[in-house]
């Protein structure tokens, strides 16, 4: 096997491995078990609004 054929085979292998990794991440991200974690993360920007309401004065900056 010459060097060019080896490089071509390695490119193919890296492409297949990268595609499999991408599909695995997509399946992991959209799985039902992750839904609660993502919903909690989506509420994080609004987490300190409760603190502002209890302290009485708005917090800026």
PDB file of C-alpha atoms in Angstrom:
ATOM      1  CA  UNK A   1       0.000   0.000   0.000  1.00  0.00           C
ATOM      2  CA  UNK A   2       1.481   3.293  -1.005  1.00  0.00           C
ATOM      3  CA  UNK A   3       1.355   6.539   0.941  1.00  0.00           C
ATOM      4  CA  UNK A   4      -1.396   8.191  -1.148  1.00  0.00           C
ATOM      5  CA  UNK A   5      -3.737   5.231  -0.663  1.00  0.00           C
ATOM      6  CA  UNK A   6      -3.025   5.310   3.087  1.00  0.00           C
ATOM      7  CA  UNK A   7      -3.857   9.032   3.285  1.00  0.00           C
ATOM      8  CA  UNK A   8      -7.071   8.457   1.320  1.00  0.00           C
ATOM      9  CA  UNK A   9      -8.093   5.637   3.659  1.00  0.00           C
ATOM     10  CA  UNK A  10      -7.329   7.782   6.717  1.00  0.00           C
ATOM     11  CA  UNK A  11      -9.436  10.647   5.356  1.00  0.00           C
ATOM     12  CA  UNK A  12     -12.328   8.247   4.874  1.00  0.00           C
ATOM     13  CA  UNK A  13     -11.925   6.835   8.384  1.00  0.00           C
ATOM     14  CA  UNK A  14     -11.806  10.291   9.977  1.00  0.00           C
ATOM     15  CA  UNK A  15     -14.920  11.332   8.043  1.00  0.00           C
ATOM     16  CA  UNK A  16     -16.855   8.264   9.211  1.00  0.00           C
ATOM     17  CA  UNK A  17     -15.715   8.715  12.829  1.00  0.00           C
ATOM     18  CA  UNK A  18     -16.631  12.420  12.780  1.00  0.00           C
ATOM     19  CA  UNK A  19     -20.076  11.718  11.353  1.00  0.00           C
ATOM     20  CA  UNK A  20     -20.717   9.003  13.944  1.00  0.00           C
ATOM     21  CA  UNK A  21     -19.645  11.383  16.726  1.00  0.00           C
ATOM     22  CA  UNK A  22     -21.923  14.132  15.414  1.00  0.00           C
ATOM     23  CA  UNK A  23     -24.910  11.773  15.193  1.00  0.00           C
ATOM     24  CA  UNK A  24     -24.179  10.525  18.725  1.00  0.00           C
ATOM     25  CA  UNK A  25     -24.124  14.067  20.114  1.00  0.00           C
ATOM     26  CA  UNK A  26     -27.382  14.936  18.347  1.00  0.00           C
ATOM     27  CA  UNK A  27     -29.087  11.808  19.727  1.00  0.00           C
ATOM     28  CA  UNK A  28     -27.766  12.583  23.215  1.00  0.00           C
ATOM     29  CA  UNK A  29     -28.885  16.222  23.056  1.00  0.00           C
ATOM     30  CA  UNK A  30     -32.405  15.456  21.867  1.00  0.00           C
ATOM     31  CA  UNK A  31     -33.016  12.463  24.126  1.00  0.00           C
ATOM     32  CA  UNK A  32     -35.967  12.679  26.497  1.00  0.00           C
ATOM     33  CA  UNK A  33     -33.778  12.198  29.570  1.00  0.00           C
ATOM     34  CA  UNK A  34     -31.996  15.522  28.893  1.00  0.00           C
ATOM     35  CA  UNK A  35     -35.219  17.551  28.649  1.00  0.00           C
ATOM     36  CA  UNK A  36     -35.372  18.458  32.344  1.00  0.00           C
ATOM     37  CA  UNK A  37     -31.734  19.582  32.349  1.00  0.00           C
ATOM     38  CA  UNK A  38     -32.284  21.814  29.333  1.00  0.00           C
ATOM     39  CA  UNK A  39     -35.490  23.277  30.786  1.00  0.00           C
ATOM     40  CA  UNK A  40     -33.618  24.137  33.981  1.00  0.00           C
ATOM     41  CA  UNK A  41     -30.806  25.740  31.975  1.00  0.00           C
ATOM     42  CA  UNK A  42     -33.360  27.733  29.975  1.00  0.00           C
ATOM     43  CA  UNK A  43     -34.721  29.260  33.205  1.00  0.00           C
ATOM     44  CA  UNK A  44     -31.289  30.387  34.478  1.00  0.00           C
ATOM     45  CA  UNK A  45     -31.417  33.915  32.964  1.00  0.00           C
ATOM     46  CA  UNK A  46     -34.572  34.590  34.960  1.00  0.00           C
ATOM     47  CA  UNK A  47     -33.238  33.146  38.228  1.00  0.00           C
ATOM     48  CA  UNK A  48     -32.206  36.419  39.853  1.00  0.00           C
ATOM     49  CA  UNK A  49     -35.506  38.179  39.053  1.00  0.00           C
ATOM     50  CA  UNK A  50     -36.873  36.600  42.210  1.00  0.00           C
ATOM     51  CA  UNK A  51     -34.004  38.152  44.179  1.00  0.00           C
ATOM     52  CA  UNK A  52     -34.779  41.587  42.744  1.00  0.00           C
ATOM     53  CA  UNK A  53     -38.408  41.370  43.770  1.00  0.00           C
ATOM     54  CA  UNK A  54     -37.607  40.335  47.334  1.00  0.00           C
ATOM     55  CA  UNK A  55     -34.983  43.042  47.905  1.00  0.00           C
ATOM     56  CA  UNK A  56     -37.304  45.786  46.771  1.00  0.00           C
ATOM     57  CA  UNK A  57     -34.830  47.790  44.678  1.00  0.00           C
ATOM     58  CA  UNK A  58     -33.922  46.942  41.115  1.00  0.00           C
ATOM     59  CA  UNK A  59     -30.367  45.806  40.549  1.00  0.00           C
ATOM     60  CA  UNK A  60     -28.513  47.346  37.645  1.00  0.00           C
ATOM     61  CA  UNK A  61     -25.159  46.257  36.269  1.00  0.00           C
TER      62      UNK A  61
END
